[in-house]
Amino acid sequence: VSQSRYDAKQEIIPTIVRFGDDANKEWIRVHDRITDMQNSDEENEYMKSMLPKQKSYIPRFALLLNCLWSYFDDSYQSGWIQYESIMRAEKLSMYYINMSKLVKQDVQEKNELWTQAKNGGMDKYSQFKAMFKANPELNRTVASELLGVSRRTIQNYVNEINKQDEKRIQSKT
């Protein structure tokens, strides 16, 4: 690092980076969009607590992306965050938001399955049967992980439940 980056007291002189005009307009739009998501009645509290962090991450992402692109593209000026950088930062942020929603949904599904399993009885077959009756479309891999059995065992359980249902239907006719 050259000496020109230090002042007379040998303290680092900060580099100031600003948004370009187009980038600033986009940043305002993105910020308002996240604020609307935060204030939405449709958004759950878990997401509402995560969204304010995105407001501080997006400018940081944009700065990092802009710096990286400035090494490869001379049209990027290192002192100005370009429009493309803020757009890429928005995409990156939306990726994290969407992944967070998927993780939250996955946790909820596992909790629901586990609740059904605990109410189903003591043995693993009874636990799975309760889970399956509550949701025949359940994720069988998740069910096998929760019960500590193989996917083949889960398929055998499904086959057994289907056989029992067929016998019950035949006995009524």
JSON list of C-alpha atoms in Angstrom, two decimals:
[
{"chain": "A", "resi": 1, "resn": "VAL", "atom": "CA", "xyz": [0.00, 0.00, 0.00]},
{"chain": "A", "resi": 2, "resn": "SER", "atom": "CA", "xyz": [1.44, 3.35, -0.98]},
{"chain": "A", "resi": 3, "resn": "GLN", "atom": "CA", "xyz": [2.01, 6.14, 1.51]},
{"chain": "A", "resi": 4, "resn": "SER", "atom": "CA", "xyz": [-0.52, 8.35, -0.31]},
{"chain": "A", "resi": 5, "resn": "ARG", "atom": "CA", "xyz": [-3.34, 6.36, 1.37]},
{"chain": "A", "resi": 6, "resn": "TYR", "atom": "CA", "xyz": [-2.28, 7.72, 4.78]},
{"chain": "A", "resi": 7, "resn": "ASP", "atom": "CA", "xyz": [-2.66, 11.18, 6.25]},
{"chain": "A", "resi": 8, "resn": "ALA", "atom": "CA", "xyz": [-0.03, 13.14, 8.22]},
{"chain": "A", "resi": 9, "resn": "LYS", "atom": "CA", "xyz": [-0.86, 11.15, 11.38]},
{"chain": "A", "resi": 10, "resn": "GLN", "atom": "CA", "xyz": [-0.31, 7.88, 9.46]},
{"chain": "A", "resi": 11, "resn": "GLU", "atom": "CA", "xyz": [-4.03, 7.06, 9.65]},
{"chain": "A", "resi": 12, "resn": "ILE", "atom": "CA", "xyz": [-5.72, 5.47, 6.67]},
{"chain": "A", "resi": 13, "resn": "ILE", "atom": "CA", "xyz": [-7.58, 7.88, 4.43]},
{"chain": "A", "resi": 14, "resn": "PRO", "atom": "CA", "xyz": [-10.97, 6.29, 3.73]},
{"chain": "A", "resi": 15, "resn": "THR", "atom": "CA", "xyz": [-12.11, 5.75, 0.18]},
{"chain": "A", "resi": 16, "resn": "ILE", "atom": "CA", "xyz": [-15.57, 7.14, -0.44]},
{"chain": "A", "resi": 17, "resn": "VAL", "atom": "CA", "xyz": [-17.74, 5.24, -2.88]},
{"chain": "A", "resi": 18, "resn": "ARG", "atom": "CA", "xyz": [-21.05, 6.65, -4.05]},
{"chain": "A", "resi": 19, "resn": "PHE", "atom": "CA", "xyz": [-24.01, 5.36, -5.99]},
{"chain": "A", "resi": 20, "resn": "GLY", "atom": "CA", "xyz": [-24.26, 6.52, -9.57]},
{"chain": "A", "resi": 21, "resn": "ASP", "atom": "CA", "xyz": [-27.53, 8.31, -10.41]},
{"chain": "A", "resi": 22, "resn": "ASP", "atom": "CA", "xyz": [-29.17, 5.23, -11.96]},
{"chain": "A", "resi": 23, "resn": "ALA", "atom": "CA", "xyz": [-27.87, 3.00, -9.17]},
{"chain": "A", "resi": 24, "resn": "ASN", "atom": "CA", "xyz": [-29.24, 5.38, -6.54]},
{"chain": "A", "resi": 25, "resn": "LYS", "atom": "CA", "xyz": [-32.72, 5.29, -8.14]},
{"chain": "A", "resi": 26, "resn": "GLU", "atom": "CA", "xyz": [-32.61, 1.50, -8.17]},
{"chain": "A", "resi": 27, "resn": "TRP", "atom": "CA", "xyz": [-31.40, 1.37, -4.57]},
{"chain": "A", "resi": 28, "resn": "ILE", "atom": "CA", "xyz": [-34.38, 3.51, -3.52]},
{"chain": "A", "resi": 29, "resn": "ARG", "atom": "CA", "xyz": [-36.72, 1.17, -5.43]},
{"chain": "A", "resi": 30, "resn": "VAL", "atom": "CA", "xyz": [-35.18, -1.94, -3.85]},
{"chain": "A", "resi": 31, "resn": "HIS", "atom": "CA", "xyz": [-35.25, -0.37, -0.38]},
{"chain": "A", "resi": 32, "resn": "ASP", "atom": "CA", "xyz": [-38.94, 0.54, -0.81]},
{"chain": "A", "resi": 33, "resn": "ARG", "atom": "CA", "xyz": [-39.72, -2.96, -2.07]},
{"chain": "A", "resi": 34, "resn": "ILE", "atom": "CA", "xyz": [-38.17, -4.57, 1.00]},
{"chain": "A", "resi": 35, "resn": "THR", "atom": "CA", "xyz": [-39.96, -2.06, 3.25]},
{"chain": "A", "resi": 36, "resn": "ASP", "atom": "CA", "xyz": [-43.26, -3.04, 1.62]},
{"chain": "A", "resi": 37, "resn": "MET", "atom": "CA", "xyz": [-42.46, -6.70, 2.25]},
{"chain": "A", "resi": 38, "resn": "GLN", "atom": "CA", "xyz": [-41.67, -5.87, 5.88]},
{"chain": "A", "resi": 39, "resn": "ASN", "atom": "CA", "xyz": [-44.96, -4.06, 6.35]},
{"chain": "A", "resi": 40, "resn": "SER", "atom": "CA", "xyz": [-47.04, -6.67, 4.56]},
{"chain": "A", "resi": 41, "resn": "ASP", "atom": "CA", "xyz": [-49.64, -8.56, 6.57]},
{"chain": "A", "resi": 42, "resn": "GLU", "atom": "CA", "xyz": [-48.93, -11.64, 4.43]},
{"chain": "A", "resi": 43, "resn": "GLU", "atom": "CA", "xyz": [-45.30, -11.89, 5.58]},
{"chain": "A", "resi": 44, "resn": "ASN", "atom": "CA", "xyz": [-44.59, -13.95, 8.70]},
{"chain": "A", "resi": 45, "resn": "GLU", "atom": "CA", "xyz": [-42.67, -12.58, 11.66]},
{"chain": "A", "resi": 46, "resn": "TYR", "atom": "CA", "xyz": [-39.60, -14.69, 10.94]},
{"chain": "A", "resi": 47, "resn": "MET", "atom": "CA", "xyz": [-39.22, -13.04, 7.53]},
{"chain": "A", "resi": 48, "resn": "LYS", "atom": "CA", "xyz": [-40.03, -9.58, 8.88]},
{"chain": "A", "resi": 49, "resn": "SER", "atom": "CA", "xyz": [-37.10, -9.87, 11.27]},
{"chain": "A", "resi": 50, "resn": "MET", "atom": "CA", "xyz": [-34.74, -10.92, 8.47]},
{"chain": "A", "resi": 51, "resn": "LEU", "atom": "CA", "xyz": [-35.70, -8.26, 5.91]},
{"chain": "A", "resi": 52, "resn": "PRO", "atom": "CA", "xyz": [-34.15, -5.21, 7.64]},
{"chain": "A", "resi": 53, "resn": "LYS", "atom": "CA", "xyz": [-30.78, -6.97, 7.47]},
{"chain": "A", "resi": 54, "resn": "GLN", "atom": "CA", "xyz": [-31.18, -7.23, 3.71]},
{"chain": "A", "resi": 55, "resn": "LYS", "atom": "CA", "xyz": [-31.44, -3.45, 3.54]},
{"chain": "A", "resi": 56, "resn": "SER", "atom": "CA", "xyz": [-27.91, -3.18, 4.90]},
{"chain": "A", "resi": 57, "resn": "TYR", "atom": "CA", "xyz": [-26.58, -6.15, 2.92]},
{"chain": "A", "resi": 58, "resn": "ILE", "atom": "CA", "xyz": [-27.66, -4.96, -0.53]},
{"chain": "A", "resi": 59, "resn": "PRO", "atom": "CA", "xyz": [-25.40, -1.87, -0.63]},
{"chain": "A", "resi": 60, "resn": "ARG", "atom": "CA", "xyz": [-22.54, -4.01, 0.67]},
{"chain": "A", "resi": 61, "resn": "PHE", "atom": "CA", "xyz": [-23.20, -6.65, -1.98]},
{"chain": "A", "resi": 62, "resn": "ALA", "atom": "CA", "xyz": [-23.32, -3.91, -4.61]},
{"chain": "A", "resi": 63, "resn": "LEU", "atom": "CA", "xyz": [-20.00, -2.49, -3.42]},
{"chain": "A", "resi": 64, "resn": "LEU", "atom": "CA", "xyz": [-18.32, -5.89, -3.50]},
{"chain": "A", "resi": 65, "resn": "LEU", "atom": "CA", "xyz": [-19.77, -6.74, -6.90]},
{"chain": "A", "resi": 66, "resn": "ASN", "atom": "CA", "xyz": [-18.79, -3.36, -8.28]},
{"chain": "A", "resi": 67, "resn": "CYS", "atom": "CA", "xyz": [-15.22, -3.77, -7.03]},
{"chain": "A", "resi": 68, "resn": "LEU", "atom": "CA", "xyz": [-14.97, -7.24, -8.53]},
{"chain": "A", "resi": 69, "resn": "TRP", "atom": "CA", "xyz": [-16.37, -6.14, -11.87]},
{"chain": "A", "resi": 70, "resn": "SER", "atom": "CA", "xyz": [-14.07, -3.09, -11.96]},
{"chain": "A", "resi": 71, "resn": "TYR", "atom": "CA", "xyz": [-11.09, -5.45, -12.17]},
{"chain": "A", "resi": 72, "resn": "PHE", "atom": "CA", "xyz": [-12.43, -7.06, -15.33]},
{"chain": "A", "resi": 73, "resn": "ASP", "atom": "CA", "xyz": [-14.32, -4.21, -17.00]},
{"chain": "A", "resi": 74, "resn": "ASP", "atom": "CA", "xyz": [-12.80, -0.77, -17.49]},
{"chain": "A", "resi": 75, "resn": "SER", "atom": "CA", "xyz": [-16.25, 0.83, -17.75]},
{"chain": "A", "resi": 76, "resn": "TYR", "atom": "CA", "xyz": [-16.69, 0.28, -14.00]},
{"chain": "A", "resi": 77, "resn": "GLN", "atom": "CA", "xyz": [-15.23, 3.07, -11.91]},
{"chain": "A", "resi": 78, "resn": "SER", "atom": "CA", "xyz": [-14.11, 1.97, -8.48]},
{"chain": "A", "resi": 79, "resn": "GLY", "atom": "CA", "xyz": [-15.44, 5.13, -6.82]},
{"chain": "A", "resi": 80, "resn": "TRP", "atom": "CA", "xyz": [-18.96, 4.78, -8.19]},
{"chain": "A", "resi": 81, "resn": "ILE", "atom": "CA", "xyz": [-21.40, 1.90, -7.74]},
{"chain": "A", "resi": 82, "resn": "GLN", "atom": "CA", "xyz": [-22.91, 1.18, -11.13]},
{"chain": "A", "resi": 83, "resn": "TYR", "atom": "CA", "xyz": [-26.53, 0.39, -11.96]},
{"chain": "A", "resi": 84, "resn": "GLU", "atom": "CA", "xyz": [-25.64, -3.21, -12.90]},
{"chain": "A", "resi": 85, "resn": "SER", "atom": "CA", "xyz": [-24.02, -3.78, -9.51]},
{"chain": "A", "resi": 86, "resn": "ILE", "atom": "CA", "xyz": [-27.10, -2.76, -7.56]},
{"chain": "A", "resi": 87, "resn": "MET", "atom": "CA", "xyz": [-29.26, -4.94, -9.83]},
{"chain": "A", "resi": 88, "resn": "ARG", "atom": "CA", "xyz": [-26.98, -7.93, -9.23]},
{"chain": "A", "resi": 89, "resn": "ALA", "atom": "CA", "xyz": [-27.01, -7.20, -5.51]},
{"chain": "A", "resi": 90, "resn": "GLU", "atom": "CA", "xyz": [-30.82, -7.20, -5.57]},
{"chain": "A", "resi": 91, "resn": "LYS", "atom": "CA", "xyz": [-30.82, -10.61, -7.28]},
{"chain": "A", "resi": 92, "resn": "LEU", "atom": "CA", "xyz": [-28.39, -11.92, -4.69]},
{"chain": "A", "resi": 93, "resn": "SER", "atom": "CA", "xyz": [-30.54, -10.59, -1.86]},
{"chain": "A", "resi": 94, "resn": "MET", "atom": "CA", "xyz": [-33.70, -12.10, -3.35]},
{"chain": "A", "resi": 95, "resn": "TYR", "atom": "CA", "xyz": [-31.90, -15.43, -3.57]},
{"chain": "A", "resi": 96, "resn": "TYR", "atom": "CA", "xyz": [-31.16, -15.27, 0.17]},
{"chain": "A", "resi": 97, "resn": "ILE", "atom": "CA", "xyz": [-34.73, -14.23, 0.95]},
{"chain": "A", "resi": 98, "resn": "ASN", "atom": "CA", "xyz": [-36.17, -17.09, -1.11]},
{"chain": "A", "resi": 99, "resn": "MET", "atom": "CA", "xyz": [-33.77, -19.62, 0.41]},
{"chain": "A", "resi": 100, "resn": "SER", "atom": "CA", "xyz": [-34.74, -18.40, 3.86]},
{"chain": "A", "resi": 101, "resn": "LYS", "atom": "CA", "xyz": [-38.40, -18.98, 3.03]},
{"chain": "A", "resi": 102, "resn": "LEU", "atom": "CA", "xyz": [-37.64, -22.49, 1.79]},
{"chain": "A", "resi": 103, "resn": "VAL", "atom": "CA", "xyz": [-35.67, -23.33, 4.92]},
{"chain": "A", "resi": 104, "resn": "LYS", "atom": "CA", "xyz": [-38.48, -22.00, 7.11]},
{"chain": "A", "resi": 105, "resn": "GLN", "atom": "CA", "xyz": [-41.04, -24.04, 5.16]},
{"chain": "A", "resi": 106, "resn": "ASP", "atom": "CA", "xyz": [-38.89, -27.17, 5.41]},
{"chain": "A", "resi": 107, "resn": "VAL", "atom": "CA", "xyz": [-38.55, -26.76, 9.18]},
{"chain": "A", "resi": 108, "resn": "GLN", "atom": "CA", "xyz": [-42.31, -26.33, 9.54]},
{"chain": "A", "resi": 109, "resn": "GLU", "atom": "CA", "xyz": [-42.99, -29.47, 7.50]},
{"chain": "A", "resi": 110, "resn": "LYS", "atom": "CA", "xyz": [-40.53, -31.47, 9.59]},
{"chain": "A", "resi": 111, "resn": "ASN", "atom": "CA", "xyz": [-42.10, -30.18, 12.81]},
{"chain": "A", "resi": 112, "resn": "GLU", "atom": "CA", "xyz": [-45.58, -31.12, 11.59]},
{"chain": "A", "resi": 113, "resn": "LEU", "atom": "CA", "xyz": [-44.40, -34.60, 10.61]},
{"chain": "A", "resi": 114, "resn": "TRP", "atom": "CA", "xyz": [-42.64, -35.03, 13.93]},
{"chain": "A", "resi": 115, "resn": "THR", "atom": "CA", "xyz": [-45.78, -33.96, 15.82]},
{"chain": "A", "resi": 116, "resn": "GLN", "atom": "CA", "xyz": [-47.79, -36.55, 13.91]},
{"chain": "A", "resi": 117, "resn": "ALA", "atom": "CA", "xyz": [-45.13, -39.19, 14.53]},
{"chain": "A", "resi": 118, "resn": "LYS", "atom": "CA", "xyz": [-45.13, -38.57, 18.30]},
{"chain": "A", "resi": 119, "resn": "ASN", "atom": "CA", "xyz": [-48.91, -38.91, 18.38]},
{"chain": "A", "resi": 120, "resn": "GLY", "atom": "CA", "xyz": [-48.89, -42.10, 16.32]},
{"chain": "A", "resi": 121, "resn": "GLY", "atom": "CA", "xyz": [-47.76, -44.62, 18.92]},
{"chain": "A", "resi": 122, "resn": "MET", "atom": "CA", "xyz": [-44.57, -46.13, 20.18]},
{"chain": "A", "resi": 123, "resn": "ASP", "atom": "CA", "xyz": [-43.31, -48.22, 17.27]},
{"chain": "A", "resi": 124, "resn": "LYS", "atom": "CA", "xyz": [-41.95, -46.66, 14.08]},
{"chain": "A", "resi": 125, "resn": "TYR", "atom": "CA", "xyz": [-44.64, -48.17, 11.87]},
{"chain": "A", "resi": 126, "resn": "SER", "atom": "CA", "xyz": [-47.40, -46.59, 13.97]},
{"chain": "A", "resi": 127, "resn": "GLN", "atom": "CA", "xyz": [-45.57, -43.29, 13.94]},
{"chain": "A", "resi": 128, "resn": "PHE", "atom": "CA", "xyz": [-45.24, -43.37, 10.17]},
{"chain": "A", "resi": 129, "resn": "LYS", "atom": "CA", "xyz": [-48.85, -44.46, 9.74]},
{"chain": "A", "resi": 130, "resn": "ALA", "atom": "CA", "xyz": [-50.01, -41.39, 11.70]},
{"chain": "A", "resi": 131, "resn": "MET", "atom": "CA", "xyz": [-47.80, -39.15, 9.58]},
{"chain": "A", "resi": 132, "resn": "PHE", "atom": "CA", "xyz": [-49.03, -40.78, 6.36]},
{"chain": "A", "resi": 133, "resn": "LYS", "atom": "CA", "xyz": [-52.70, -40.56, 7.31]},
{"chain": "A", "resi": 134, "resn": "ALA", "atom": "CA", "xyz": [-52.26, -36.85, 8.08]},
{"chain": "A", "resi": 135, "resn": "ASN", "atom": "CA", "xyz": [-50.48, -36.23, 4.76]},
{"chain": "A", "resi": 136, "resn": "PRO", "atom": "CA", "xyz": [-50.26, -39.01, 2.13]},
{"chain": "A", "resi": 137, "resn": "GLU", "atom": "CA", "xyz": [-48.04, -36.74, -0.01]},
{"chain": "A", "resi": 138, "resn": "LEU", "atom": "CA", "xyz": [-45.41, -36.35, 2.74]},
{"chain": "A", "resi": 139, "resn": "ASN", "atom": "CA", "xyz": [-41.75, -36.20, 1.85]},
{"chain": "A", "resi": 140, "resn": "ARG", "atom": "CA", "xyz": [-40.66, -39.79, 2.37]},
{"chain": "A", "resi": 141, "resn": "THR", "atom": "CA", "xyz": [-36.98, -38.91, 2.70]},
{"chain": "A", "resi": 142, "resn": "VAL", "atom": "CA", "xyz": [-37.77, -36.52, 5.54]},
{"chain": "A", "resi": 143, "resn": "ALA", "atom": "CA", "xyz": [-40.00, -39.15, 7.17]},
{"chain": "A", "resi": 144, "resn": "SER", "atom": "CA", "xyz": [-37.22, -41.73, 6.98]},
{"chain": "A", "resi": 145, "resn": "GLU", "atom": "CA", "xyz": [-34.76, -39.28, 8.58]},
{"chain": "A", "resi": 146, "resn": "LEU", "atom": "CA", "xyz": [-37.18, -38.38, 11.37]},
{"chain": "A", "resi": 147, "resn": "LEU", "atom": "CA", "xyz": [-37.90, -42.02, 12.19]},
{"chain": "A", "resi": 148, "resn": "GLY", "atom": "CA", "xyz": [-34.35, -43.23, 11.70]},
{"chain": "A", "resi": 149, "resn": "VAL", "atom": "CA", "xyz": [-35.25, -45.85, 9.09]},
{"chain": "A", "resi": 150, "resn": "SER", "atom": "CA", "xyz": [-34.34, -46.36, 5.45]},
{"chain": "A", "resi": 151, "resn": "ARG", "atom": "CA", "xyz": [-36.37, -45.10, 2.51]},
{"chain": "A", "resi": 152, "resn": "ARG", "atom": "CA", "xyz": [-36.99, -48.74, 1.59]},
{"chain": "A", "resi": 153, "resn": "THR", "atom": "CA", "xyz": [-38.56, -49.29, 5.01]},
{"chain": "A", "resi": 154, "resn": "ILE", "atom": "CA", "xyz": [-40.77, -46.26, 4.43]},
{"chain": "A", "resi": 155, "resn": "GLN", "atom": "CA", "xyz": [-41.85, -47.70, 1.08]},
{"chain": "A", "resi": 156, "resn": "ASN", "atom": "CA", "xyz": [-42.63, -51.02, 2.79]},
{"chain": "A", "resi": 157, "resn": "TYR", "atom": "CA", "xyz": [-44.74, -49.10, 5.34]},
{"chain": "A", "resi": 158, "resn": "VAL", "atom": "CA", "xyz": [-46.62, -47.36, 2.51]},
{"chain": "A", "resi": 159, "resn": "ASN", "atom": "CA", "xyz": [-47.24, -50.69, 0.78]},
{"chain": "A", "resi": 160, "resn": "GLU", "atom": "CA", "xyz": [-48.53, -52.19, 4.05]},
{"chain": "A", "resi": 161, "resn": "ILE", "atom": "CA", "xyz": [-50.86, -49.24, 4.67]},
{"chain": "A", "resi": 162, "resn": "ASN", "atom": "CA", "xyz": [-52.19, -49.50, 1.10]},
{"chain": "A", "resi": 163, "resn": "LYS", "atom": "CA", "xyz": [-52.78, -53.28, 1.53]},
{"chain": "A", "resi": 164, "resn": "GLN", "atom": "CA", "xyz": [-54.69, -52.64, 4.76]},
{"chain": "A", "resi": 165, "resn": "ASP", "atom": "CA", "xyz": [-56.82, -50.00, 3.01]},
{"chain": "A", "resi": 166, "resn": "GLU", "atom": "CA", "xyz": [-57.56, -52.39, 0.14]},
{"chain": "A", "resi": 167, "resn": "LYS", "atom": "CA", "xyz": [-58.59, -55.14, 2.58]},
{"chain": "A", "resi": 168, "resn": "ARG", "atom": "CA", "xyz": [-60.84, -52.72, 4.43]},
{"chain": "A", "resi": 169, "resn": "ILE", "atom": "CA", "xyz": [-62.50, -51.66, 1.16]},
{"chain": "A", "resi": 170, "resn": "GLN", "atom": "CA", "xyz": [-62.96, -55.27, 0.03]},
{"chain": "A", "resi": 171, "resn": "SER", "atom": "CA", "xyz": [-64.46, -56.31, 3.36]},
{"chain": "A", "resi": 172, "resn": "LYS", "atom": "CA", "xyz": [-67.09, -53.56, 3.08]},
{"chain": "A", "resi": 173, "resn": "THR", "atom": "CA", "xyz": [-68.23, -54.79, -0.35]}
]
